[in-house]
PDB file of C-alpha atoms in Angstrom:
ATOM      1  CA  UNK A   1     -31.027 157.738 -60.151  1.00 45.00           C
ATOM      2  CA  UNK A   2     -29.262 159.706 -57.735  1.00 49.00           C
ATOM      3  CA  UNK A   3     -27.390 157.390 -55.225  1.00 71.00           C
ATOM      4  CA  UNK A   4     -25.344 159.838 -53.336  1.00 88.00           C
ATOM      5  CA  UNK A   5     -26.410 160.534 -49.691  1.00 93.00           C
ATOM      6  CA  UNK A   6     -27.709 163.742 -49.218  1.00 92.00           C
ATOM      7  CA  UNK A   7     -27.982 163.981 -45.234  1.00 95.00           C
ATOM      8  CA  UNK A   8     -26.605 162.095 -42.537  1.00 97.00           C
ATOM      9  CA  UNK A   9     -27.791 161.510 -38.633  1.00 98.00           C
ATOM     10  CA  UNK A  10     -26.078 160.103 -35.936  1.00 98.00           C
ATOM     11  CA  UNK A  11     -27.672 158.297 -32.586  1.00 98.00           C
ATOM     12  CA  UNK A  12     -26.707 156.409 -29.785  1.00 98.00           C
ATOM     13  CA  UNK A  13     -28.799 153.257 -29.065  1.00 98.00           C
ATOM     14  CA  UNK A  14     -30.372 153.890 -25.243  1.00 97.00           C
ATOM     15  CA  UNK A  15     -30.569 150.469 -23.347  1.00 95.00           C
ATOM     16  CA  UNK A  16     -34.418 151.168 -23.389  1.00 96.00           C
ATOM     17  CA  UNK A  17     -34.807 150.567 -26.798  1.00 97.00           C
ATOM     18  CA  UNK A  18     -33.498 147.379 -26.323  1.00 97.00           C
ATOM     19  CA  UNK A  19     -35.859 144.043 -25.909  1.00 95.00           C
ATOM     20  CA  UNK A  20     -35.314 140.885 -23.938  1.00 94.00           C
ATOM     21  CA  UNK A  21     -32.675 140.085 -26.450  1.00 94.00           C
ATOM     22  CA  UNK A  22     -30.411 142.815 -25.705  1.00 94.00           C
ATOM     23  CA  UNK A  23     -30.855 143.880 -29.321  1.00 97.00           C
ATOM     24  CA  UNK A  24     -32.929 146.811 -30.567  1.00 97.00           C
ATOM     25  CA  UNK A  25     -36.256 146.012 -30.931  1.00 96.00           C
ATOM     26  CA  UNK A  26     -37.799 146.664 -34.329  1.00 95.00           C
ATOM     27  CA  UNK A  27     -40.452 149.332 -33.479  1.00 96.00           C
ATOM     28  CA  UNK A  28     -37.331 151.795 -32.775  1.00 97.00           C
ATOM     29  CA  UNK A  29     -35.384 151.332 -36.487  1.00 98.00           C
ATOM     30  CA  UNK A  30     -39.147 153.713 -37.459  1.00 97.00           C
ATOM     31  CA  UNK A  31     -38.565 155.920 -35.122  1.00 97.00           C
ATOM     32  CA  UNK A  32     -34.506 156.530 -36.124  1.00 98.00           C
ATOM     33  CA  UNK A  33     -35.557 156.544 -39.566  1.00 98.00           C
ATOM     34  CA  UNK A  34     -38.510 159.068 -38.656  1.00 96.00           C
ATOM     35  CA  UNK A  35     -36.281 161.381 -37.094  1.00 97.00           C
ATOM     36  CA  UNK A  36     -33.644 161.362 -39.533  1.00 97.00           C
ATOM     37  CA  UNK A  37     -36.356 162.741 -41.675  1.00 95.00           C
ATOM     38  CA  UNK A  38     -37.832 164.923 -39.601  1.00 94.00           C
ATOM     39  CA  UNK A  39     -33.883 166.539 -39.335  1.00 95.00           C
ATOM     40  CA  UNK A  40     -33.629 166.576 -43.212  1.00 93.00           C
ATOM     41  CA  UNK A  41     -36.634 168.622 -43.691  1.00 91.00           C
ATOM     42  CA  UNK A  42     -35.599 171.039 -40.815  1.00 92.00           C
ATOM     43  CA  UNK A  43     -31.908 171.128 -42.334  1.00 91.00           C
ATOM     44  CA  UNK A  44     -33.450 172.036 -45.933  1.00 89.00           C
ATOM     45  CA  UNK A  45     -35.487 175.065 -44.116  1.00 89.00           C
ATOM     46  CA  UNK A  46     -38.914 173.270 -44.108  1.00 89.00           C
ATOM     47  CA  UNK A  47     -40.407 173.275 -40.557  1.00 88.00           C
ATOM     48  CA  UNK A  48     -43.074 170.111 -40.411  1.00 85.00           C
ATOM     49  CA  UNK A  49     -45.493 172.402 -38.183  1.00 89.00           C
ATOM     50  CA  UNK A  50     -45.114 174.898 -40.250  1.00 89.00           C
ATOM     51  CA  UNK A  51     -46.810 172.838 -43.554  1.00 89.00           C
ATOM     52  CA  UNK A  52     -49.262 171.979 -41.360  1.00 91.00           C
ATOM     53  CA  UNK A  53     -50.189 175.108 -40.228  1.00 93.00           C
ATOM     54  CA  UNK A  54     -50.342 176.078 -43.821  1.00 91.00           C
ATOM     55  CA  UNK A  55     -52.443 173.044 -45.133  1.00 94.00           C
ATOM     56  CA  UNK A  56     -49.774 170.748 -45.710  1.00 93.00           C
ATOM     57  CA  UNK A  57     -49.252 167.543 -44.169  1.00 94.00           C
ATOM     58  CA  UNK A  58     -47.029 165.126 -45.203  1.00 94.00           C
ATOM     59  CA  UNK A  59     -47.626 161.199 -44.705  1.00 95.00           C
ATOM     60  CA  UNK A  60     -46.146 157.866 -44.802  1.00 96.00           C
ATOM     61  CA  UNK A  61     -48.036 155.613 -47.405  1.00 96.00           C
ATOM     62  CA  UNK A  62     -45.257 152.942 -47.347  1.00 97.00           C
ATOM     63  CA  UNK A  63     -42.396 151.781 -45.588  1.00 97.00           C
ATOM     64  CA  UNK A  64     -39.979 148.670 -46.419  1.00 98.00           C
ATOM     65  CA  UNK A  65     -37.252 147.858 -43.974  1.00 98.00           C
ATOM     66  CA  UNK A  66     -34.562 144.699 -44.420  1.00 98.00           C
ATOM     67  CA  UNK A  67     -32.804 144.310 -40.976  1.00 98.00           C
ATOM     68  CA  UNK A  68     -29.086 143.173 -41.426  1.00 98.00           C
ATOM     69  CA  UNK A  69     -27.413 143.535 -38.489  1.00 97.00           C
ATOM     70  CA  UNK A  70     -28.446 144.308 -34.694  1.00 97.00           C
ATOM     71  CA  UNK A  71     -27.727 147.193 -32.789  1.00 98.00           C
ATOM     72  CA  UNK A  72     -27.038 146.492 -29.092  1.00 97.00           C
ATOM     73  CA  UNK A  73     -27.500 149.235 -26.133  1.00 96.00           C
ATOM     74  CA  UNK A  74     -24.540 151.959 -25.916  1.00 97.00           C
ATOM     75  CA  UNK A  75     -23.911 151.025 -29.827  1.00 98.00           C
ATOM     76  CA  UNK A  76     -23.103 154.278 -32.024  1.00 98.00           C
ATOM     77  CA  UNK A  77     -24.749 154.273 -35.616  1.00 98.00           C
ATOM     78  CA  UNK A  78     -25.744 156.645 -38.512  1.00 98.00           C
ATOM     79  CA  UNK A  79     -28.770 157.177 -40.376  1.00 98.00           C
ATOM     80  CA  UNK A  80     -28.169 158.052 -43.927  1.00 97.00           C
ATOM     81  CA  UNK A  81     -31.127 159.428 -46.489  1.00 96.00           C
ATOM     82  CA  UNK A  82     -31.258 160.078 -50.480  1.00 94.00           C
ATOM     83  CA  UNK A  83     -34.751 161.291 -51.971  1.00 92.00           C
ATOM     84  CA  UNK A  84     -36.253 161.012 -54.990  1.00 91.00           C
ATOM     85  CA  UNK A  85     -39.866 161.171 -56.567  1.00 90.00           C
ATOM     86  CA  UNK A  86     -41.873 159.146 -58.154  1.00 91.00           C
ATOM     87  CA  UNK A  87     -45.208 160.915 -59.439  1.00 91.00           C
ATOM     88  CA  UNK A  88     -47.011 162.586 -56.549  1.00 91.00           C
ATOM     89  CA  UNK A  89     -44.486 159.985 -54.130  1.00 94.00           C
ATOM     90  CA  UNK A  90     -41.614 161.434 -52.766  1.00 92.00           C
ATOM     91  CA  UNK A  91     -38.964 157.714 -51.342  1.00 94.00           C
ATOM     92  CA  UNK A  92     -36.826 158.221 -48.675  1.00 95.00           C
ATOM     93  CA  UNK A  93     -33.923 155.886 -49.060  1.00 97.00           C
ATOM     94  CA  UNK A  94     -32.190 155.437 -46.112  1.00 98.00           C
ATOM     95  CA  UNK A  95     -29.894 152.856 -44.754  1.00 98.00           C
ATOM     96  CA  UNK A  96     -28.690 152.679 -41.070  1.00 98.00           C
ATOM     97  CA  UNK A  97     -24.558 151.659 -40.261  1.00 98.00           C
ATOM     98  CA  UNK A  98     -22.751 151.077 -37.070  1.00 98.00           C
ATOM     99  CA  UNK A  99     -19.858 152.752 -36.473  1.00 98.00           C
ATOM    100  CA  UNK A 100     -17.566 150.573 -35.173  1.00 97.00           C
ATOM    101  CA  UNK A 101     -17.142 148.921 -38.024  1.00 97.00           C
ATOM    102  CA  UNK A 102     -19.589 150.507 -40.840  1.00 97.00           C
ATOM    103  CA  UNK A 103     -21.592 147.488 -40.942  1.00 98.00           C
ATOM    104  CA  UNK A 104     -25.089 147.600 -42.744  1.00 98.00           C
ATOM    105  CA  UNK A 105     -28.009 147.798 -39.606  1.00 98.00           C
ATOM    106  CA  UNK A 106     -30.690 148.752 -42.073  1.00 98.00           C
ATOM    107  CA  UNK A 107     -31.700 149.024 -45.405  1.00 98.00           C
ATOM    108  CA  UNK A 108     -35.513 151.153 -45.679  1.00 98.00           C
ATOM    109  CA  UNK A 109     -37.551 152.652 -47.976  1.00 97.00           C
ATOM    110  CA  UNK A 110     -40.099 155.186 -46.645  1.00 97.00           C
ATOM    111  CA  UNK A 111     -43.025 156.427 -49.569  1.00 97.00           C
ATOM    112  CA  UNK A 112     -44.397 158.906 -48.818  1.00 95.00           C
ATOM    113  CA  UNK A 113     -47.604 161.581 -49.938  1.00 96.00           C
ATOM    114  CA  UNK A 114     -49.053 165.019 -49.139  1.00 95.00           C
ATOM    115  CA  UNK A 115     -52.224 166.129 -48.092  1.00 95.00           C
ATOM    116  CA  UNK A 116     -52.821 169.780 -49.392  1.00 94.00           C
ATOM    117  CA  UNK A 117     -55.701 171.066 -47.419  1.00 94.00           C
ATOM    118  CA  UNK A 118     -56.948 167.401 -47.134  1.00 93.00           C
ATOM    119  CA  UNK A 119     -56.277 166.488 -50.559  1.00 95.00           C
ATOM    120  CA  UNK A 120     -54.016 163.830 -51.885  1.00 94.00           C
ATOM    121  CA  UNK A 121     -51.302 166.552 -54.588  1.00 91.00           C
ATOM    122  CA  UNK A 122     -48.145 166.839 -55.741  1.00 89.00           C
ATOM    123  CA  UNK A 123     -46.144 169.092 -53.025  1.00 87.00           C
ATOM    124  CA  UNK A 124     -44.321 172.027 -54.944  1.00 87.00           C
ATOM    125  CA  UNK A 125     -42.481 173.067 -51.885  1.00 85.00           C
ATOM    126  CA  UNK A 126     -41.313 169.285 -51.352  1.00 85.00           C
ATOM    127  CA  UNK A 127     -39.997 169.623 -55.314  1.00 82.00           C
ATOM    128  CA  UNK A 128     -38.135 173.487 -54.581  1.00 82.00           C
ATOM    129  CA  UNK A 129     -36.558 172.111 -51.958  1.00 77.00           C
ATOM    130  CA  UNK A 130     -35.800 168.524 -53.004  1.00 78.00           C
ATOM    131  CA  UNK A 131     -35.358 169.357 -56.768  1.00 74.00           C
ATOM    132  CA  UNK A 132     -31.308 168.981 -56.645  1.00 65.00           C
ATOM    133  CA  UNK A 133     -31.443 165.172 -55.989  1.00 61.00           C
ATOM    134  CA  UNK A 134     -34.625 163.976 -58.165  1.00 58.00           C
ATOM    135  CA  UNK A 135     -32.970 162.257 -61.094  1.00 52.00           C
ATOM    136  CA  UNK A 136     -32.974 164.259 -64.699  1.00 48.00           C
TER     137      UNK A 136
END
């Protein structure tokens, strides 16, 4: 398995993601790791209106996250993301780390499918584009 990074992300934590606590509340780590996606596919040329304006609509089946460390408002971190693919599944690995001293924020696993014209299928354009990092 391929366990090189193969896009990164960075963010700034916005003291209204933060909860009583003064840590980031949980709900927000999906929306980080959402975007960072969201970035990857745009970075790799695929537009996510674009497939699904064409019949192509990629979803989240699963998603596993360990927290490790909090992030606190004005804190500076970086999403990280690998991909591989497991059958029709294509797993988003991605881990979250605070810059200020590289500690771990977030470990996360994100499954996820495509819908081709409504219909659960292996995405072709997901495997052009992705092909480089599935393992051999």
């Amino acid at each position: 398995m391929n366990k090189k990074y193969v896009f990164e992300l960075e963010f700034k934590v916005r003291d209204y993601e933060c909860d009583l606590q003064g840590i980031v509340n949980n709900a927000n780590y999906l929306h980080y790791l959402e975007h960072t996606r969201h970035e990857y596919l745009i970075a790799t040329g695929v537009s996510f209106a674009k497939l699904h304006e064409g019949g192509i609509d990629p979803v989240v089946a699963r998603v596993n996250i360990a927290f490790k460390t909090p992030l606190r408002g004005g804190d500076e971190f970086i999403c990280k993301l690998r991909v591989q693919r497991e059958g029709i599944k294509y797993i988003f690995y991605q881990d979250i780390y605070r810059k200020s001293d590289n500690k771990v924020v977030v470990k996360a696993n994100t499954e996820t499918v495509c819908l081709i014209n409504g219909k659960l299928s292996e995405c072709e354009l997901f495997n052009e584009k992705f092909e480089f990092y599935f393992p051999q």
